[in-house]
N, CA and C atoms as an extended XYZ file, in Angstrom:
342
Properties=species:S:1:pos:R:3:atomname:S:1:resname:S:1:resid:I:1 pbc="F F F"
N        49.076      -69.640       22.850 N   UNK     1
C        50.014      -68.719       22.239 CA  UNK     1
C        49.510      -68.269       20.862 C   UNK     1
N        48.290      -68.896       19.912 N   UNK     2
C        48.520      -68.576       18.911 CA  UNK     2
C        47.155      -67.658       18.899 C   UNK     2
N        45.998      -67.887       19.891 N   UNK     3
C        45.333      -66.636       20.258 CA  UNK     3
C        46.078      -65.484       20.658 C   UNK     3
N        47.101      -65.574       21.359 N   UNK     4
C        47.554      -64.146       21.225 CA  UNK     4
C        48.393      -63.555       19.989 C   UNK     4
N        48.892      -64.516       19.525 N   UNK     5
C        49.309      -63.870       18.472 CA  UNK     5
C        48.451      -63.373       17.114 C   UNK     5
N        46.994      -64.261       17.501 N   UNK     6
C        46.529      -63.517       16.200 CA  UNK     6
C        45.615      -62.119       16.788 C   UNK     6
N        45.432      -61.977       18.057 N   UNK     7
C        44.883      -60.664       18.659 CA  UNK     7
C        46.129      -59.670       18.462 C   UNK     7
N        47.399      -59.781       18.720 N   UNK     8
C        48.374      -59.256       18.700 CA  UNK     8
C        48.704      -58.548       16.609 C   UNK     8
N        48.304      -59.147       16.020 N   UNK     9
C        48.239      -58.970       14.452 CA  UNK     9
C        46.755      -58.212       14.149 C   UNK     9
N        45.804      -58.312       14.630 N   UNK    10
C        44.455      -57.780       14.869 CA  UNK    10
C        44.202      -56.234       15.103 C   UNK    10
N        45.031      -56.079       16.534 N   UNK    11
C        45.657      -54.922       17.169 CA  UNK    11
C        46.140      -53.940       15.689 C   UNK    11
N        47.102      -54.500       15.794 N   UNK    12
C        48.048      -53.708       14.463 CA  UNK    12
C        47.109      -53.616       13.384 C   UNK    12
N        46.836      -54.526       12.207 N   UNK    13
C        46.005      -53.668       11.689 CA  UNK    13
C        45.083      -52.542       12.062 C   UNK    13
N        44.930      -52.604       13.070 N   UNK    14
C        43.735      -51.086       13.364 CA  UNK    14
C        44.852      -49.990       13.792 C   UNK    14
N        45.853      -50.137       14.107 N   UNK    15
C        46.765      -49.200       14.966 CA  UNK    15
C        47.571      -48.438       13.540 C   UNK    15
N        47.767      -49.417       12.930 N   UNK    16
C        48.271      -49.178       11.843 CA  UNK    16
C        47.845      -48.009       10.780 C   UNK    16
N        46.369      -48.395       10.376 N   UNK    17
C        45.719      -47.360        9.626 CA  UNK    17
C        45.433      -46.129       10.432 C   UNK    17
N        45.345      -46.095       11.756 N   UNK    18
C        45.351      -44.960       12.560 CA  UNK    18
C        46.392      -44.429       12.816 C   UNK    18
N        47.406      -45.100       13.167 N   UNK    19
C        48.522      -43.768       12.843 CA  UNK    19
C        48.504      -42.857       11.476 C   UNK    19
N        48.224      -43.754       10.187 N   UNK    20
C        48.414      -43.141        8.950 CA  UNK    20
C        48.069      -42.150        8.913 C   UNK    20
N        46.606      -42.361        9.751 N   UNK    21
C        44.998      -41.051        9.409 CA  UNK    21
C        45.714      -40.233        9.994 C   UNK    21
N        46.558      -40.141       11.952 N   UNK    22
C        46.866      -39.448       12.480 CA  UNK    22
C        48.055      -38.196       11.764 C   UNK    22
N        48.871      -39.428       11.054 N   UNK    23
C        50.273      -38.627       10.180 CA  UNK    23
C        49.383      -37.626        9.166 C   UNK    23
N        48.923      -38.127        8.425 N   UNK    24
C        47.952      -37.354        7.283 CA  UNK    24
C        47.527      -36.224        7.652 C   UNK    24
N        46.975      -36.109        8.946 N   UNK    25
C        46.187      -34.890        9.375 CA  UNK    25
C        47.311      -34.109        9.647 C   UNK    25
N        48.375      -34.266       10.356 N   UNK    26
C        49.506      -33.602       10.647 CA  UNK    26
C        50.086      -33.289        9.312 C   UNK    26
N        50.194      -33.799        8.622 N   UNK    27
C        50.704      -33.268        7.234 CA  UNK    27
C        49.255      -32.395        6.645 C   UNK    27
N        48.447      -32.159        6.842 N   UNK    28
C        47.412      -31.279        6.214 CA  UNK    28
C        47.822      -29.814        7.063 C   UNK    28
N        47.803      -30.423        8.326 N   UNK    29
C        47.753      -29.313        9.154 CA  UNK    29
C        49.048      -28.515        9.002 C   UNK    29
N        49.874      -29.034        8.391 N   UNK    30
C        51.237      -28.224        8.506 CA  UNK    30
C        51.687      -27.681        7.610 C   UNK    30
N        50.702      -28.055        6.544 N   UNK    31
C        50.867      -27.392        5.327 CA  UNK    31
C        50.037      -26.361        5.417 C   UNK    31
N        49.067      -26.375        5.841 N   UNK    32
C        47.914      -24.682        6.081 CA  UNK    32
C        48.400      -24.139        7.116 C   UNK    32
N        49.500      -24.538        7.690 N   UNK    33
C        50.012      -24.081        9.074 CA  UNK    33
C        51.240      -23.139        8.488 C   UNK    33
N        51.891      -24.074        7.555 N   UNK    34
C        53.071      -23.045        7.434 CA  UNK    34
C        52.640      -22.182        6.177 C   UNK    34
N        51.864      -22.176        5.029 N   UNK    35
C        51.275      -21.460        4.409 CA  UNK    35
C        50.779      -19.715        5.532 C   UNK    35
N        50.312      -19.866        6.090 N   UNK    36
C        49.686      -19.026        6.762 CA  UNK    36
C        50.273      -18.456        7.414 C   UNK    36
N        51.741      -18.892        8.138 N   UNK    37
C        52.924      -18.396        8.381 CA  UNK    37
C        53.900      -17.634        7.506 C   UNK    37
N        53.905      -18.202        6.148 N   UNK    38
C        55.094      -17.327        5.219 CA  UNK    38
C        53.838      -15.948        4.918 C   UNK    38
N        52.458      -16.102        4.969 N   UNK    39
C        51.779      -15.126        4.884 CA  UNK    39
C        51.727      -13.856        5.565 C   UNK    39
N        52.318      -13.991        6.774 N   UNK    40
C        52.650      -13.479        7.966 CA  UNK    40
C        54.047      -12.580        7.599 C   UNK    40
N        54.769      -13.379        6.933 N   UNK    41
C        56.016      -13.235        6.900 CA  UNK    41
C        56.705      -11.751        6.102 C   UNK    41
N        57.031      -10.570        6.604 N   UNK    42
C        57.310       -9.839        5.517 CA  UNK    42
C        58.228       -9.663        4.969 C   UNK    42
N        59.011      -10.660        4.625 N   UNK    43
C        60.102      -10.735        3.570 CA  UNK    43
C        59.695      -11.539        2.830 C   UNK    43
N        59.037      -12.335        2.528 N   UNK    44
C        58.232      -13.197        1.459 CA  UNK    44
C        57.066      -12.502        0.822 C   UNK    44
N        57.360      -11.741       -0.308 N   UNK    45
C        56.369      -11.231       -1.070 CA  UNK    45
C        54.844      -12.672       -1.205 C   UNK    45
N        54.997      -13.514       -2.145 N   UNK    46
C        54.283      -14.455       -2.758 CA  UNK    46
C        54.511      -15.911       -1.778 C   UNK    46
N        53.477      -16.170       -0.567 N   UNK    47
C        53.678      -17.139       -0.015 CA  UNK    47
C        52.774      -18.268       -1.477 C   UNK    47
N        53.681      -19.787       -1.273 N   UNK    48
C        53.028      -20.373       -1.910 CA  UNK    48
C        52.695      -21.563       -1.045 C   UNK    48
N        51.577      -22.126       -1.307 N   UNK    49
C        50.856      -23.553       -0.533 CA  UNK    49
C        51.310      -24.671       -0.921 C   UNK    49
N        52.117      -25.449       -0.109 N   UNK    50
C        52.309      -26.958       -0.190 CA  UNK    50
C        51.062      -28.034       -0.522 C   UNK    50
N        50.871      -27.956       -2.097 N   UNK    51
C        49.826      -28.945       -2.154 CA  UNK    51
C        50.507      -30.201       -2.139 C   UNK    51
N        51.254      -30.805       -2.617 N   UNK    52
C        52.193      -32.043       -2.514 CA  UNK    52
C        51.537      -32.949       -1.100 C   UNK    52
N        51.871      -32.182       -0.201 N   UNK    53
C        52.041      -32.076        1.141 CA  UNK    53
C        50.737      -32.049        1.685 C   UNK    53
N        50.057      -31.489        0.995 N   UNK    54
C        48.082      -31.267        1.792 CA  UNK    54
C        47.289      -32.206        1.179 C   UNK    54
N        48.085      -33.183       -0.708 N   UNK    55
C        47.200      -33.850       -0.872 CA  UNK    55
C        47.652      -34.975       -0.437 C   UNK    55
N        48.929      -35.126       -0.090 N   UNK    56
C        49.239      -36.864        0.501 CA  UNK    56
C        48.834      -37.164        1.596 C   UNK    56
N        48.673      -35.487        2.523 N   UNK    57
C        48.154      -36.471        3.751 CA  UNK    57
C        46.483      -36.432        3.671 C   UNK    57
N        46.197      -35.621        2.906 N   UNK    58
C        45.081      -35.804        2.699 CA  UNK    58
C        44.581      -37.625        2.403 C   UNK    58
N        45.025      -37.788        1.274 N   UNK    59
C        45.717      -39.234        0.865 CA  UNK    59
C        45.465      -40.496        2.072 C   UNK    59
N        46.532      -40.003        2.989 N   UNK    60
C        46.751      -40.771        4.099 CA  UNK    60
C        45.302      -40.821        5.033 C   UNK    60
N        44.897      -39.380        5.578 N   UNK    61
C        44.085      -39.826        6.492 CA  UNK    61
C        42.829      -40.299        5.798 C   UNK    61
N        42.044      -39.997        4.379 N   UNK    62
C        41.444      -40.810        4.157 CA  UNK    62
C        41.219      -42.325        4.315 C   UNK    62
N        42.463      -42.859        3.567 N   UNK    63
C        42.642      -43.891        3.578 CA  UNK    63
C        42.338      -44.689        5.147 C   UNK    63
N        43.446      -43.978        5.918 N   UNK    64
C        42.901      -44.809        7.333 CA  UNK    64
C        41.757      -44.608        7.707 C   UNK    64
N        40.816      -43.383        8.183 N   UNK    65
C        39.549      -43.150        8.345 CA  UNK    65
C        39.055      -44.331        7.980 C   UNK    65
N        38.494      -44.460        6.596 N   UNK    66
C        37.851      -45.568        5.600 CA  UNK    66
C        37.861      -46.508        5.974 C   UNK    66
N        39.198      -47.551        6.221 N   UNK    67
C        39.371      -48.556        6.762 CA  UNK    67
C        39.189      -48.895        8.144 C   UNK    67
N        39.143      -47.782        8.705 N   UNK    68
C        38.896      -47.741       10.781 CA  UNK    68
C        37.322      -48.049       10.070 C   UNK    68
N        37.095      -47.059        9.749 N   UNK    69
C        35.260      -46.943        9.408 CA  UNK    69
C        34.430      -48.617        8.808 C   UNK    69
N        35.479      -48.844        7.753 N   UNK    70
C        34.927      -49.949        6.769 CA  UNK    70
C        34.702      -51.078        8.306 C   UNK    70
N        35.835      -51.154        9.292 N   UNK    71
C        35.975      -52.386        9.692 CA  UNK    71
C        34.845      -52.663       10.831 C   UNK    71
N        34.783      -51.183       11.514 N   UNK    72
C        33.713      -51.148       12.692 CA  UNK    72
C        32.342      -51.406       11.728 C   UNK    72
N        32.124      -50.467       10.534 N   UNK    73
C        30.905      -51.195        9.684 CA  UNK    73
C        30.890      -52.626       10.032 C   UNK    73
N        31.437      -53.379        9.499 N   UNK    74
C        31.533      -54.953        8.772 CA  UNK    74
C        31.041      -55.466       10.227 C   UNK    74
N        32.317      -55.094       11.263 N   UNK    75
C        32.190      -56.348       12.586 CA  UNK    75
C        30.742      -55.650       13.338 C   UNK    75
N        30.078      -53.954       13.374 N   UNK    76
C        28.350      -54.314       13.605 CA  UNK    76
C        27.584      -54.906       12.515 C   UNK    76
N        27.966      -55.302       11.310 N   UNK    77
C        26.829      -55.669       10.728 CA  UNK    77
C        27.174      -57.278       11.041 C   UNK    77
N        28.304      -57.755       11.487 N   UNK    78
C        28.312      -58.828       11.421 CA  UNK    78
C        27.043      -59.325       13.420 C   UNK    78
N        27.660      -58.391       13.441 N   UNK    79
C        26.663      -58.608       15.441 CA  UNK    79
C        25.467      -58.176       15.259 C   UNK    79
N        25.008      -57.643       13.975 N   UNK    80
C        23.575      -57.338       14.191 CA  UNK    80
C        23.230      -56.072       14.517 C   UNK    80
N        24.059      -55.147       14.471 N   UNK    81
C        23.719      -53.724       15.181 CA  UNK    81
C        23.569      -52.676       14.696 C   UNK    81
N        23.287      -52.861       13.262 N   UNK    82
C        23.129      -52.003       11.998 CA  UNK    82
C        21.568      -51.504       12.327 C   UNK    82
N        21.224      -50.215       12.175 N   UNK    83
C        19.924      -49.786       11.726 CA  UNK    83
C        19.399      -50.927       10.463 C   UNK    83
N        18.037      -50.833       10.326 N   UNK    84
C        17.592      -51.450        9.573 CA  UNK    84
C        17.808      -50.744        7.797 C   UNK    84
N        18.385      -49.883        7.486 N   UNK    85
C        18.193      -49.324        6.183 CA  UNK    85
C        20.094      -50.063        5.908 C   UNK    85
N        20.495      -50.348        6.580 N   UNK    86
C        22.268      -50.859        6.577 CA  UNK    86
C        22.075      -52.079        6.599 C   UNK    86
N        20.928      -52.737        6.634 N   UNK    87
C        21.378      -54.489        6.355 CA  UNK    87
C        20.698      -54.863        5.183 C   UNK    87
N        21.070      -56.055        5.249 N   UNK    88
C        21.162      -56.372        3.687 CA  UNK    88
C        19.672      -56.865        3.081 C   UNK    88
N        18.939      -56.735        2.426 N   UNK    89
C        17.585      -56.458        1.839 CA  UNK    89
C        17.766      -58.055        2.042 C   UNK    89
N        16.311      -58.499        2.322 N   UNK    90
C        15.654      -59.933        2.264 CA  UNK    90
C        14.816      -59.566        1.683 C   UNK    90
N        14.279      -60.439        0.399 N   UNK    91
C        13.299      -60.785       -0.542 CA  UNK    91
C        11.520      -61.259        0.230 C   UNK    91
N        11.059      -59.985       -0.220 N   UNK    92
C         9.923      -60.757        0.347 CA  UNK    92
C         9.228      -62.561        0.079 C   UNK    92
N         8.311      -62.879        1.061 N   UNK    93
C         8.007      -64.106        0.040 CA  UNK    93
C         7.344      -64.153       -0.835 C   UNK    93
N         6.437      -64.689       -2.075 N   UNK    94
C         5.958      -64.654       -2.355 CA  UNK    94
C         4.315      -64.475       -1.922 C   UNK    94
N         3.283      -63.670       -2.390 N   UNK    95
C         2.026      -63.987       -2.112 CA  UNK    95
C         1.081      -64.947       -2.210 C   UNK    95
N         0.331      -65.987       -1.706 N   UNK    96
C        -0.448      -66.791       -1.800 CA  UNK    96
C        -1.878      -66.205       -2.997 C   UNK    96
N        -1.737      -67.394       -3.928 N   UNK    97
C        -2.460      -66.871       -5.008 CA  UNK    97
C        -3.914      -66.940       -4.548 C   UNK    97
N        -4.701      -66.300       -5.061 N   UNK    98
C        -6.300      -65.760       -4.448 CA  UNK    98
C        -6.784      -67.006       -5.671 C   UNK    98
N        -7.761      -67.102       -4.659 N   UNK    99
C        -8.641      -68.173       -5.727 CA  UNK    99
C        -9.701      -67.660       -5.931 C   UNK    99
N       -10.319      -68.062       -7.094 N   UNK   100
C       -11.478      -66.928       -7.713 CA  UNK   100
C       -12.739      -67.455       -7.150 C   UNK   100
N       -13.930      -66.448       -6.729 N   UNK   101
C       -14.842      -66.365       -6.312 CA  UNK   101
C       -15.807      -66.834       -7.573 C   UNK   101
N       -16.462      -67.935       -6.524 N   UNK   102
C       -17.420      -67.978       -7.879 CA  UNK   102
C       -19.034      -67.414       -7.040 C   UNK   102
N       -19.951      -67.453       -7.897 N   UNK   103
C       -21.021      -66.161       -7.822 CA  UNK   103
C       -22.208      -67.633       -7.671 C   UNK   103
N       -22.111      -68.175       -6.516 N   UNK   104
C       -23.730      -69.138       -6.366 CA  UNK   104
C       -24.220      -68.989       -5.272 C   UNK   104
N       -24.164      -67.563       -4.899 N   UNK   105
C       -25.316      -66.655       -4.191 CA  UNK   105
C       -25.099      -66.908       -2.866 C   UNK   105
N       -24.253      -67.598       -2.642 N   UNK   106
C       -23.983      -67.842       -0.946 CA  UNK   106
C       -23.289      -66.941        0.257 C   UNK   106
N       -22.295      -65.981       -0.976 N   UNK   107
C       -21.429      -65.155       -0.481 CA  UNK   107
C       -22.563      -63.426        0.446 C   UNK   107
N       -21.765      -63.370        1.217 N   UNK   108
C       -22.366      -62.324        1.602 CA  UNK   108
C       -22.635      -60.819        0.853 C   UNK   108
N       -21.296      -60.568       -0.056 N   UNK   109
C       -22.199      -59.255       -1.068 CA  UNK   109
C       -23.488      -60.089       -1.760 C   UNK   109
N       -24.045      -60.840       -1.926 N   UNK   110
C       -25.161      -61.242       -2.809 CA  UNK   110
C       -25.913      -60.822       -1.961 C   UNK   110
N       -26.349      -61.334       -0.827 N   UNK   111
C       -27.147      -61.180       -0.342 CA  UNK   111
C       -27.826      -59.466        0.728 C   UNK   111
N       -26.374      -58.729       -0.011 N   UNK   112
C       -27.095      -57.421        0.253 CA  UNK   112
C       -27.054      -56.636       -0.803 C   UNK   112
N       -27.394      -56.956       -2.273 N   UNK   113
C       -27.403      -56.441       -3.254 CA  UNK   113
C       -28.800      -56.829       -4.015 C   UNK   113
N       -29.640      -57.188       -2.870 N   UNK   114
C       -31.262      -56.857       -3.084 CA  UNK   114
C       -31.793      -55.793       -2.796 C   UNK   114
């Protein structure tokens, strides 16, 4: 019971921010919707635009987008399924230090620099 209840809480958060995004867009859309309508309209000299209204849902569907977006990010990077420029930088190792050549004629440039 308590696997379903935490799939059941899981659910909702994602359903949740998607309705928001969904409301938001409907409030964008209905504000350029009815704008464009009183434009139409010829008893309304001066139609004016509901920004109130175009920036909250603006507001809204950001917000959900982001969070739909943030979460599918997180759970592929958590499975591994990120392109390589999306995961998280590993430090190279260090280089193995060169040890210095010493010059007692054994090496092969010596012996073609007659």
């Amino acid at each position: 019971m308590k696997l379903l209840i935490q799939r059941l809480i899981a659910i909702m958060m994602l359903v949740i921010p998607g309705i928001a995004a969904a409301y938001g867009f409907l409030l964008m859309k209905d504000a350029v919707y009815d704008y464009f309508a009183k434009i139409g309209d010829i008893n309304n000299s001066s139609p004016d635009f509901a920004w109130g209204m175009f920036i909250g849902g603006a507001i809204l569907f950001l917000i959900g987008i982001g969070f739909i977006g943030g979460w599918i990010f997180f759970r592929d990077r958590k499975h591994n399924y990120l392109s390589s420029r999306f995961r998280p930088k590993v430090p190279r190792p260090p280089r193995p230090q060169r040890t210095p050549q010493t010059n007692d004629g054994n090496s092969p440039q010596d012996a073609n620099s007659d």
